[in-house]
CSV table of C-alpha atoms and ligand atoms in Angstrom, one decimal:
chain,number,residue,atom,x,y,z
A,531,MET,CA,18.6,105.4,15.5
A,532,ASP,CA,17.8,104.3,19.1
A,533,ILE,CA,15.5,101.3,19.7
A,534,GLU,CA,13.5,100.8,22.8
A,535,LYS,CA,11.1,98.0,23.3
A,536,ASN,CA,8.2,99.2,21.1
A,537,LYS,CA,9.7,102.4,19.8
A,538,ALA,CA,12.6,103.6,17.7
A,539,THR,CA,13.7,107.2,17.7
A,540,LEU,CA,15.1,108.5,14.5
A,541,ILE,CA,17.3,111.6,14.9
A,542,LEU,CA,17.6,113.7,11.8
A,543,PRO,CA,19.4,117.1,11.5
A,544,GLU,CA,16.0,118.8,11.3
A,545,LYS,CA,13.9,116.8,13.7
A,546,GLU,CA,13.5,113.7,15.8
A,547,ILE,CA,10.6,111.2,15.3
A,548,ASN,CA,9.4,108.1,17.0
A,549,LEU,CA,8.7,105.1,14.9
A,550,THR,CA,6.8,102.0,16.0
A,551,VAL,CA,8.8,98.7,16.5
A,552,LEU,CA,6.7,95.7,15.4
A,553,THR,CA,7.5,92.3,16.8
A,554,ASP,CA,6.2,89.4,14.7
A,555,ASN,CA,4.9,86.0,15.8
A,556,MET,CA,8.4,84.5,15.8
A,557,GLY,CA,9.9,87.4,17.8
A,558,ASP,CA,11.6,89.2,14.9
A,559,ARG,CA,11.5,92.9,15.0
A,560,SER,CA,10.9,95.5,12.4
A,561,ILE,CA,10.6,99.3,12.3
A,562,ASP,CA,7.4,100.6,10.8
A,563,ILE,CA,8.5,103.5,8.5
A,564,THR,CA,5.1,104.0,6.8
A,565,SER,CA,4.9,107.6,8.1
A,566,LEU,CA,8.6,108.4,7.4
A,567,ARG,CA,8.3,110.4,4.2
A,568,LYS,CA,5.2,112.2,5.2
A,569,GLU,CA,6.7,113.3,8.5
A,570,THR,CA,10.3,114.0,7.5
A,571,GLY,CA,10.5,114.2,3.7
A,572,TYR,CA,13.1,111.4,3.8
A,573,ILE,CA,12.9,108.0,2.1
A,574,THR,CA,15.0,104.9,2.8
A,575,TYR,CA,17.6,103.5,0.3
A,576,ASP,CA,17.7,99.7,0.2
A,577,PRO,CA,18.9,98.1,-3.0
A,578,GLY,CA,17.5,94.6,-3.5
A,579,PHE,CA,15.1,95.3,-0.6
A,580,VAL,CA,17.5,93.4,1.6
A,581,ASN,CA,16.2,95.2,4.8
A,582,THR,CA,12.6,95.8,3.7
A,583,GLY,CA,9.5,94.0,4.8
A,584,SER,CA,7.0,94.7,2.0
A,585,CYS,CA,4.0,93.1,3.6
A,586,MET,CA,2.7,91.1,6.5
A,587,SER,CA,2.3,87.4,5.6
A,588,SER,CA,1.2,84.2,7.3
A,589,ILE,CA,2.1,81.8,4.6
A,590,CYS,CA,5.8,80.9,5.0
A,591,TYR,CA,8.4,81.2,7.7
A,592,VAL,CA,12.1,81.2,6.8
A,593,ASN,CA,14.9,81.5,9.3
A,594,GLY,CA,18.1,81.9,7.3
A,595,GLU,CA,20.4,81.7,10.4
A,596,GLN,CA,19.0,78.5,11.7
A,597,GLY,CA,18.0,76.9,8.4
A,598,ILE,CA,14.3,76.7,9.1
A,599,LEU,CA,11.6,76.6,6.5
A,600,ARG,CA,7.9,76.2,7.4
A,601,TYR,CA,4.7,76.4,5.3
A,602,ARG,CA,1.9,77.7,7.5
A,603,GLY,CA,3.7,76.5,10.6
A,604,TYR,CA,4.6,73.0,9.3
A,605,ASP,CA,8.2,72.1,9.0
A,606,ILE,CA,9.4,71.3,5.5
A,607,GLU,CA,10.9,67.9,6.6
A,608,ASP,CA,7.5,67.0,8.1
A,609,LEU,CA,5.6,67.9,5.0
A,610,VAL,CA,7.9,66.0,2.7
A,611,GLU,CA,7.6,62.9,4.9
A,612,GLN,CA,3.8,63.0,5.4
A,613,CYS,CA,2.2,64.7,2.4
A,614,ASP,CA,2.1,64.8,-1.4
A,615,PHE,CA,2.2,67.9,-3.5
A,616,VAL,CA,-1.5,68.2,-3.9
A,617,GLU,CA,-1.9,68.3,-0.1
A,618,VAL,CA,0.8,70.9,0.2
A,619,ALA,CA,-0.9,73.0,-2.5
A,620,HIS,CA,-4.1,72.8,-0.6
A,621,LEU,CA,-2.3,73.9,2.6
A,622,LEU,CA,-0.7,76.9,0.9
A,623,VAL,CA,-3.7,78.0,-1.1
A,624,LYS,CA,-6.5,77.3,1.4
A,625,GLY,CA,-4.6,77.6,4.7
A,626,GLU,CA,-5.0,74.1,6.1
A,627,LEU,CA,-4.0,70.6,5.2
A,628,PRO,CA,-6.9,68.7,3.7
A,629,ASN,CA,-8.6,65.8,5.4
A,630,LEU,CA,-9.2,62.6,3.4
A,631,GLU,CA,-12.4,63.8,1.8
A,632,GLU,CA,-11.1,67.3,1.0
A,633,ARG,CA,-7.9,65.7,-0.4
A,634,HIS,CA,-10.1,63.6,-2.7
A,635,LEU,CA,-12.2,66.5,-3.9
A,636,TYR,CA,-9.2,68.7,-4.5
A,637,ALA,CA,-7.5,66.1,-6.6
A,638,GLU,CA,-10.7,65.5,-8.5
A,639,MET,CA,-11.1,69.2,-9.2
A,640,LEU,CA,-7.5,69.4,-10.4
A,641,ASN,CA,-8.2,66.5,-12.8
A,642,ARG,CA,-11.4,68.0,-14.1
A,643,HIS,CA,-9.7,71.3,-15.1
A,644,SER,CA,-6.5,69.8,-16.6
A,645,LEU,CA,-7.4,69.9,-20.3
A,646,LEU,CA,-6.5,72.9,-22.5
A,647,HIS,CA,-8.8,74.7,-24.8
A,648,VAL,CA,-8.4,73.3,-28.3
A,649,ASP,CA,-7.4,76.8,-29.7
A,650,MET,CA,-4.8,77.0,-27.0
A,651,ARG,CA,-3.3,73.6,-28.0
A,652,ASN,CA,-3.0,74.9,-31.5
A,653,PHE,CA,-1.3,78.0,-30.2
A,654,PHE,CA,1.7,75.9,-29.0
A,655,ARG,CA,2.5,74.8,-32.5
A,656,ASP,CA,3.4,78.4,-33.6
A,657,PHE,CA,6.4,78.5,-31.2
A,658,PRO,CA,9.7,77.7,-32.8
A,659,GLN,CA,10.9,74.2,-31.8
A,660,ASP,CA,14.0,75.6,-30.1
A,661,ALA,CA,12.0,78.1,-28.0
A,662,HIS,CA,12.9,77.8,-24.3
A,663,PRO,CA,10.1,76.1,-22.5
A,664,MET,CA,10.0,79.0,-19.9
A,665,SER,CA,9.1,81.4,-22.8
A,666,ILE,CA,6.3,79.1,-23.8
A,667,LEU,CA,5.2,78.7,-20.1
A,668,SER,CA,5.1,82.4,-19.3
A,669,ALA,CA,3.3,83.2,-22.6
A,670,MET,CA,0.8,80.5,-22.2
A,671,VAL,CA,0.0,81.3,-18.5
A,672,ALA,CA,-0.6,85.0,-19.5
A,673,SER,CA,-2.8,83.9,-22.3
A,674,LEU,CA,-5.0,81.8,-20.0
A,675,SER,CA,-6.8,85.1,-19.2
A,676,ALA,CA,-7.7,85.3,-22.9
A,677,PHE,CA,-9.1,81.8,-23.0
A,678,TYR,CA,-10.7,81.8,-19.5
A,679,PRO,CA,-11.7,85.5,-19.0
A,680,GLU,CA,-14.3,85.0,-16.4
A,681,ILE,CA,-12.2,86.4,-13.6
A,682,ALA,CA,-12.1,89.7,-15.4
A,683,ASP,CA,-15.8,89.7,-16.2
A,684,VAL,CA,-17.6,89.0,-13.0
A,685,ASP,CA,-17.0,89.4,-9.3
A,686,PRO,CA,-13.6,87.7,-8.9
A,687,GLU,CA,-14.6,86.3,-5.4
A,688,GLU,CA,-17.1,84.0,-7.0
A,689,ASN,CA,-14.5,82.7,-9.4
A,690,VAL,CA,-11.4,82.4,-7.2
A,691,ASP,CA,-11.7,78.6,-6.5
A,692,LEU,CA,-12.4,77.9,-10.1
A,693,THR,CA,-9.5,80.1,-11.4
A,694,VAL,CA,-7.1,78.7,-8.8
A,695,SER,CA,-7.8,75.1,-9.7
A,696,ARG,CA,-7.7,75.8,-13.4
A,697,LEU,CA,-4.3,77.4,-13.0
A,698,LEU,CA,-2.9,74.7,-10.8
A,699,SER,CA,-4.1,72.0,-13.1
A,700,LYS,CA,-3.5,73.6,-16.5
A,701,MET,CA,-0.1,74.9,-15.7
A,702,ARG,CA,1.0,71.3,-15.3
A,703,THR,CA,-0.5,70.5,-18.8
A,704,ILE,CA,1.2,73.6,-20.3
A,705,ALA,CA,4.5,72.5,-18.8
A,706,ALA,CA,4.3,69.0,-20.2
A,707,PHE,CA,3.1,70.3,-23.6
A,708,SER,CA,6.0,72.8,-23.8
A,709,TYR,CA,8.4,69.7,-23.5
A,710,ARG,CA,6.4,67.8,-26.2
A,711,GLN,CA,6.6,70.9,-28.5
A,712,MET,CA,10.3,71.2,-28.0
A,713,ASN,CA,10.7,67.6,-29.0
A,714,GLY,CA,8.3,67.6,-32.0
A,715,LEU,CA,6.1,65.1,-30.2
A,716,ASP,CA,2.3,64.9,-30.2
A,717,PHE,CA,0.6,66.1,-27.0
A,718,VAL,CA,-0.5,63.5,-24.5
A,719,ASP,CA,-3.7,64.5,-22.6
A,720,PRO,CA,-3.9,64.3,-18.9
A,721,SER,CA,-5.7,61.2,-17.6
A,722,TYR,CA,-8.1,60.4,-14.8
A,723,LYS,CA,-6.1,57.3,-14.1
A,724,PHE,CA,-3.1,59.1,-12.7
A,725,SER,CA,-2.2,61.2,-9.6
A,726,TYR,CA,-1.0,64.8,-10.1
A,727,CYS,CA,2.7,63.9,-10.5
A,728,GLU,CA,2.1,60.6,-12.4
A,729,ASN,CA,0.0,62.6,-14.8
A,730,PHE,CA,2.8,65.1,-15.4
A,731,LEU,CA,5.3,62.3,-16.1
A,732,ASN,CA,2.9,60.5,-18.3
A,733,MET,CA,2.2,63.7,-20.4
A,734,MET,CA,6.0,64.2,-20.7
A,735,PHE,CA,7.1,60.6,-21.5
A,736,HIS,CA,4.3,58.5,-22.9
A,737,THR,CA,4.4,57.7,-26.6
A,738,SER,CA,2.4,55.3,-28.7
A,739,VAL,CA,5.4,53.1,-29.1
A,740,ASN,CA,6.7,53.3,-25.6
A,741,ALA,CA,3.9,53.3,-23.0
A,742,TYR,CA,4.9,55.2,-19.8
A,743,VAL,CA,4.7,53.2,-16.6
A,744,PRO,CA,5.0,55.4,-13.5
A,745,ASP,CA,8.2,54.6,-11.5
A,746,PRO,CA,7.1,55.0,-7.8
A,747,LEU,CA,10.5,56.4,-6.9
A,748,HIS,CA,10.4,59.0,-9.7
A,749,VAL,CA,6.8,60.0,-8.6
A,750,LYS,CA,8.0,60.3,-5.0
A,751,ALA,CA,11.0,62.4,-6.2
A,752,LEU,CA,8.8,64.7,-8.2
A,753,ASN,CA,6.3,65.1,-5.3
A,754,THR,CA,9.3,66.0,-3.0
A,755,LEU,CA,10.9,68.4,-5.3
A,756,LEU,CA,7.6,70.2,-6.0
A,757,ILE,CA,7.0,70.5,-2.3
A,758,LEU,CA,10.5,71.8,-1.7
A,759,HIS,CA,9.9,74.6,-4.2
A,760,ALA,CA,6.3,75.3,-3.2
A,761,ASP,CA,6.9,78.6,-1.4
A,762,HIS,CA,9.8,80.7,0.0
A,763,GLU,CA,8.2,83.9,1.3
A,764,GLN,CA,9.1,87.2,-0.5
A,765,ASN,CA,11.6,85.8,-3.0
A,766,CYS,CA,12.1,87.6,-6.4
A,767,SER,CA,9.4,85.8,-8.3
A,768,THR,CA,6.8,85.9,-5.5
A,769,SER,CA,7.5,89.6,-5.0
A,770,ALA,CA,7.0,90.0,-8.7
A,771,VAL,CA,3.6,88.3,-8.4
A,772,ARG,CA,2.6,90.5,-5.5
A,773,LEU,CA,3.8,93.7,-7.3
A,774,VAL,CA,1.9,92.9,-10.4
A,775,ALA,CA,-1.2,91.9,-8.3
A,776,SER,CA,-1.0,95.2,-6.5
A,777,SER,CA,-2.0,97.0,-9.7
A,778,ASP,CA,-5.1,94.8,-9.6
A,779,ALA,CA,-3.9,92.5,-12.4
A,780,ASN,CA,-5.6,89.1,-12.6
A,781,LEU,CA,-4.2,85.9,-11.2
A,782,TYR,CA,-3.0,84.6,-14.6
A,783,ALA,CA,-1.2,87.8,-15.5
A,784,SER,CA,0.4,88.0,-12.0
A,785,VAL,CA,1.6,84.4,-12.2
A,786,ALA,CA,3.0,84.9,-15.7
A,787,ALA,CA,5.2,87.7,-14.2
A,788,GLY,CA,6.3,85.3,-11.6
A,789,CYS,CA,7.4,82.8,-14.3
A,790,CYS,CA,9.4,85.5,-16.0
A,791,ALA,CA,11.1,86.5,-12.7
A,792,LEU,CA,11.9,82.9,-11.9
A,793,TRP,CA,13.6,82.3,-15.2
A,794,GLY,CA,16.7,84.3,-14.4
A,795,SER,CA,20.0,82.5,-13.6
A,796,LYS,CA,20.2,84.1,-10.1
A,797,HIS,CA,16.8,82.6,-9.2
A,798,GLY,CA,15.0,79.6,-10.7
A,799,GLY,CA,17.4,79.4,-13.6
A,800,ALA,CA,20.1,78.4,-11.3
A,801,ASN,CA,19.3,74.7,-11.4
A,802,GLN,CA,19.9,74.6,-15.1
A,803,GLU,CA,23.2,76.6,-14.6
A,804,VAL,CA,24.3,74.0,-11.9
A,805,MET,CA,23.7,71.2,-14.4
A,806,GLN,CA,25.6,72.9,-17.2
A,807,MET,CA,28.4,73.7,-14.7
A,808,LEU,CA,28.7,70.0,-13.7
A,809,LEU,CA,28.5,68.8,-17.3
A,810,GLU,CA,31.3,71.3,-18.3
A,811,ILE,CA,33.5,70.3,-15.4
A,812,HIS,CA,33.1,66.7,-16.4
A,813,ALA,CA,33.6,67.3,-20.1
A,814,GLN,CA,36.6,69.5,-19.7
A,815,GLY,CA,38.1,67.4,-16.9
A,816,LEU,CA,38.5,70.4,-14.7
A,817,THR,CA,39.8,69.7,-11.1
A,818,ILE,CA,37.6,70.8,-8.2
A,819,GLU,CA,40.4,73.1,-7.1
A,820,GLU,CA,40.4,74.9,-10.5
A,821,VAL,CA,36.6,75.4,-10.3
A,822,ILE,CA,36.8,76.7,-6.7
A,823,ALA,CA,39.6,79.1,-7.7
A,824,LYS,CA,37.5,80.4,-10.6
A,825,ALA,CA,34.5,81.0,-8.3
A,826,LYS,CA,36.7,83.0,-5.9
A,827,ASP,CA,38.4,85.1,-8.6
A,828,LYS,CA,36.9,88.6,-8.5
A,829,ASP,CA,38.0,89.2,-12.1
A,830,ASP,CA,36.0,86.2,-13.3
A,831,PRO,CA,32.2,86.6,-13.5
A,832,PHE,CA,31.8,82.8,-12.8
A,833,ARG,CA,30.0,81.9,-9.6
A,834,LEU,CA,29.6,78.5,-8.1
A,835,HIS,CA,26.1,77.9,-9.2
A,836,GLY,CA,23.8,76.4,-6.6
A,837,PHE,CA,25.8,78.0,-3.8
A,838,GLY,CA,24.8,81.0,-1.7
A,839,HIS,CA,21.4,82.4,-0.8
A,840,ARG,CA,20.1,85.8,0.0
A,841,VAL,CA,18.4,84.5,3.2
A,842,TYR,CA,20.1,81.2,4.2
A,843,LYS,CA,23.4,81.8,5.9
A,844,THR,CA,23.6,78.2,6.8
A,845,TYR,CA,22.8,74.9,5.0
A,846,ASP,CA,19.5,75.4,3.0
A,847,PRO,CA,17.1,72.9,4.6
A,848,ARG,CA,15.7,72.1,1.2
A,849,ALA,CA,19.2,71.2,-0.1
A,850,LYS,CA,19.6,68.7,2.8
A,851,ILE,CA,16.4,66.9,1.6
A,852,ALA,CA,17.4,67.1,-2.0
A,853,LYS,CA,20.8,65.7,-1.3
A,854,ARG,CA,19.3,62.7,0.5
A,855,LEU,CA,16.8,62.1,-2.3
A,856,CYS,CA,19.6,62.4,-4.9
A,857,ARG,CA,21.5,59.6,-3.2
A,858,GLN,CA,18.3,57.5,-3.0
A,859,ILE,CA,17.6,57.9,-6.7
A,860,LEU,CA,21.1,57.3,-7.8
A,861,ASP,CA,21.4,54.2,-5.6
A,862,SER,CA,18.5,52.7,-7.4
A,863,GLU,CA,20.2,53.2,-10.8
A,864,THR,CA,22.5,50.6,-12.2
A,865,HIS,CA,25.1,53.1,-13.3
A,866,THR,CA,26.8,55.7,-11.0
A,867,ASP,CA,26.4,59.3,-12.1
A,868,PRO,CA,29.8,61.0,-12.3
A,869,LEU,CA,28.0,64.4,-11.8
A,870,LEU,CA,26.9,63.5,-8.3
A,871,LYS,CA,30.6,62.6,-7.4
A,872,ILE,CA,31.7,66.1,-8.8
A,873,ALA,CA,28.9,67.8,-6.9
A,874,MET,CA,29.8,66.1,-3.6
A,875,GLU,CA,33.5,66.9,-4.0
A,876,LEU,CA,32.7,70.5,-4.9
A,877,GLU,CA,30.5,70.8,-1.8
A,878,GLU,CA,33.2,69.3,0.4
A,879,VAL,CA,36.0,71.6,-0.8
A,880,ALA,CA,33.8,74.7,-0.8
A,881,LEU,CA,32.5,74.1,2.7
A,882,SER,CA,36.1,74.0,4.1
A,883,ASP,CA,37.3,77.0,2.1
A,884,PRO,CA,37.7,80.3,4.0
A,885,TYR,CA,36.2,82.3,1.1
A,886,PHE,CA,32.9,80.3,1.3
A,887,ILE,CA,33.0,80.1,5.1
A,888,GLU,CA,33.5,83.8,5.7
A,889,ARG,CA,30.6,84.6,3.3
A,890,ASN,CA,28.3,81.9,4.7
A,891,LEU,CA,28.0,80.3,1.3
A,892,TYR,CA,26.3,76.9,1.5
A,893,PRO,CA,24.6,74.7,-1.1
A,894,ASN,CA,21.1,76.0,-1.9
A,895,VAL,CA,18.1,73.9,-3.1
A,896,ASP,CA,19.3,74.1,-6.7
A,897,PHE,CA,22.6,72.3,-6.1
A,898,TYR,CA,21.2,68.8,-6.1
A,899,THR,CA,17.8,69.1,-7.8
A,900,GLY,CA,19.3,69.2,-11.3
A,901,ILE,CA,21.1,65.9,-10.8
A,902,ILE,CA,17.8,64.3,-9.7
A,903,PHE,CA,15.9,65.7,-12.6
A,904,HIS,CA,18.7,64.5,-14.9
A,905,ALA,CA,18.4,61.0,-13.5
A,906,MET,CA,14.7,61.1,-14.1
A,907,GLY,CA,15.3,61.8,-17.8
A,908,ILE,CA,14.1,65.4,-17.6
A,909,PRO,CA,16.2,67.7,-19.8
A,910,GLU,CA,18.0,70.8,-18.4
A,911,SER,CA,15.8,73.3,-20.2
A,912,MET,CA,12.8,71.9,-18.3
A,913,PHE,CA,14.3,72.3,-14.8
A,914,THR,CA,13.1,75.9,-14.3
A,915,VAL,CA,9.6,74.9,-15.7
A,916,LEU,CA,9.4,72.2,-12.9
A,917,PHE,CA,10.5,74.8,-10.4
A,918,ALA,CA,7.7,77.0,-11.6
A,919,MET,CA,5.2,74.2,-11.3
A,920,GLY,CA,6.3,73.7,-7.7
A,921,ARG,CA,6.3,77.4,-6.8
A,922,LEU,CA,2.8,77.9,-8.3
A,923,PRO,CA,0.7,77.2,-5.1
A,924,GLY,CA,3.0,79.7,-3.3
A,925,TRP,CA,2.4,82.4,-5.9
A,926,ILE,CA,-1.3,81.7,-5.7
A,927,ALA,CA,-1.4,81.9,-1.9
A,928,HIS,CA,0.5,85.2,-2.0
A,929,TRP,CA,-1.8,86.6,-4.7
A,930,LEU,CA,-4.9,85.6,-2.5
A,931,GLU,CA,-3.3,87.0,0.6
A,932,TRP,CA,-2.6,90.3,-1.1
A,933,ARG,CA,-6.3,90.5,-2.2
A,934,HIS,CA,-7.4,90.3,1.4
A,935,ASP,CA,-4.7,92.4,2.9
A,936,PRO,CA,-6.3,95.4,4.6
A,937,TYR,CA,-3.1,97.4,4.2
A,938,GLN,CA,-2.7,96.7,0.5
A,939,LYS,CA,-1.4,99.5,-1.7
A,940,ILE,CA,-0.1,99.5,-5.2
A,941,GLY,CA,3.6,98.7,-5.1
A,942,ARG,CA,5.6,101.8,-6.0
A,943,PRO,CA,9.1,102.1,-4.6
A,944,ARG,CA,10.9,105.4,-4.6
A,945,GLN,CA,14.4,106.1,-5.9
A,946,VAL,CA,17.5,108.0,-5.2
A,947,TYR,CA,17.9,110.1,-8.4
A,948,SER,CA,21.4,110.1,-9.9
A,949,GLY,CA,20.7,111.7,-13.3
A,950,PRO,CA,21.5,115.2,-14.6
A,951,HIS,CA,19.8,118.3,-13.4
A,952,VAL,CA,17.5,120.1,-15.7
A,953,ARG,CA,18.7,120.5,-19.3
A,954,LYS,CA,17.4,122.3,-22.5
A,955,VAL,CA,16.8,120.3,-25.7
A,956,SER,CA,19.0,121.6,-28.5
A,957,PRO,CA,17.6,121.5,-32.1
A,958,LEU,CA,18.5,118.2,-33.8
A,959,GLU,CA,21.0,119.8,-36.2
A,960,ASP,CA,23.0,121.3,-33.3
A,961,ARG,CA,23.4,118.0,-31.3
B,1208,ACO,N1,30.0,81.7,-5.9
B,1208,ACO,C1,31.0,82.6,-5.6
B,1208,ACO,N2,30.9,83.7,-4.8
B,1208,ACO,C2,29.7,84.0,-4.4
B,1208,ACO,C3,28.5,83.1,-4.7
B,1208,ACO,C4,28.8,82.0,-5.5
B,1208,ACO,N3,27.7,81.2,-5.8
B,1208,ACO,N4,27.4,83.7,-4.1
B,1208,ACO,C5,27.8,84.8,-3.5
B,1208,ACO,N5,29.2,85.0,-3.6
B,1208,ACO,C6,30.0,86.0,-3.0
B,1208,ACO,C7,29.8,87.3,-3.8
B,1208,ACO,O1,30.8,87.5,-4.8
B,1208,ACO,C8,30.0,88.3,-2.6
B,1208,ACO,O2,31.4,88.4,-2.4
B,1208,ACO,P1,32.0,89.8,-1.9
B,1208,ACO,O3,31.4,90.1,-0.5
B,1208,ACO,O4,33.5,89.5,-1.8
B,1208,ACO,O5,31.7,90.8,-2.9
B,1208,ACO,C9,29.4,87.6,-1.4
B,1208,ACO,O6,29.5,86.2,-1.7
B,1208,ACO,C10,27.9,88.0,-1.2
B,1208,ACO,O7,27.2,87.8,-2.4
B,1208,ACO,P2,26.0,88.6,-2.9
B,1208,ACO,O8,25.8,88.4,-4.4
B,1208,ACO,O9,26.1,90.0,-2.4
B,1208,ACO,O10,24.8,87.9,-2.1
B,1208,ACO,P3,23.3,88.0,-2.5
B,1208,ACO,O11,22.6,87.6,-1.2
B,1208,ACO,O12,22.9,89.3,-3.1
B,1208,ACO,O13,23.0,86.9,-3.6
B,1208,ACO,C11,22.7,84.8,-4.7
B,1208,ACO,C12,22.5,85.6,-3.4
B,1208,ACO,C13,22.1,85.6,-5.9
B,1208,ACO,C14,21.8,83.5,-4.6
B,1208,ACO,C15,24.2,84.5,-4.9
B,1208,ACO,O14,24.7,83.8,-3.8
B,1208,ACO,C16,24.4,83.7,-6.2
B,1208,ACO,O15,24.5,84.4,-7.3
B,1208,ACO,N6,24.5,82.4,-6.2
B,1208,ACO,C17,24.6,81.6,-7.4
B,1208,ACO,C18,23.3,81.5,-8.1
B,1208,ACO,C19,22.3,80.6,-7.4
B,1208,ACO,O16,22.6,79.5,-7.0
B,1208,ACO,N7,21.0,81.0,-7.3
B,1208,ACO,C20,19.9,80.2,-6.7
B,1208,ACO,C21,19.5,80.9,-5.5
B,1208,ACO,S1,18.3,79.8,-4.7
B,1208,ACO,C22,16.9,80.1,-5.5
B,1208,ACO,O17,16.6,81.0,-6.2
B,1208,ACO,C23,15.9,79.0,-5.3
């Protein structure tokens, strides 16, 4: 393949074709292969879509080599310093940061839609108490379309704002209720008195015998962590949302698919895995060298959880912020957390080990977030649920962007077939 400024020439045994080279707003180039199969009969083979741009998007910019993450042009550090999660949700979903009045209206709308239909509340009680909260979350988000079917009934455009704010608001309530269900506790309704993050913590931790008083540092930590998770362009769960959306599925169904994709240990489930790994190292008294050797051993399926990233080949900018926050939270505690010490030693040894250096493996966002959640009293099984709450505005923004994409098509990759040629079915008794 030869690439000139705006044109790439593909030389195949049968023919030669010109393909357009696109240069995006940041100067990155891609080859437009939309006409490839039609013109040549060939398809491309790209497991994991590592080299494939599936859409054009203006929501999030990630530069994995330089460790840059921006939402709609704003640097993640800047957003964390200046905004709370509701403002960032507004930015992602509506395209701009809100002014004071818009901020107030948005927060009020989120409060107004935060209650759950009474039948939906009852629905929670039928889950076994040991159900993973991600299974409750994904099922409940999918069932929102049964309880709030307007989006399927009338012109979706009229209902988009309503549906989006319902989802942003109710998913927080669902997340908190899944924790209460897991712990056999009565549900605590959202309250007008609290901000978005305070409300969530109150719904999680308030009991009639132990009134919850918001800890400003915990509220700040939750805001920060939700912002850090709010979007990350075409990651596995966001791609799942877009793929489901491409069949014209409604927002709730598409987001439920995102929750399921996020659950896996190579994606949003990694924060839980990091915590379990740190607890295990502590409980078994493993040395850092033993853990690193295990992670490097190709015969051992163990990976150093919270390390490595498909896109970041340098330090994940979110991990830098999480590490700082982690220190701040733990400095405010009276006890020192041995898990932080283990995490920092692991990081130090890994970052100077040739195996990790050669493969550009750095801590990712999940490496420190688990320790922060742990310090806030949030159990491991809820970590991915919190990740999902944070990622929600991103999923919604991508769902909306897909709806307005003039080039939208149902997602339908091809394959390189590796099965048998044609065969005849023998009668059952001869098989
Ligand atoms: N520990 C040890 N070795 C690793 C790790 C790790 N955490 N991550 C990657 N490697 C090695 C692989 O074994 C492979 O080695 P090889 O070239 O000798 O075969 C090489 O690094 C490249 O790894 P891939 O899996 O091909 O990289 P990919 O980009 O496909 O995967 C992923 C990225 C899934 C995140 C991977 O690094 C991983 O499994 N990390 C641990 C899980 C994790 O922390 N996930 C959270 C990601 S962030 C997020 O979702 C928010």
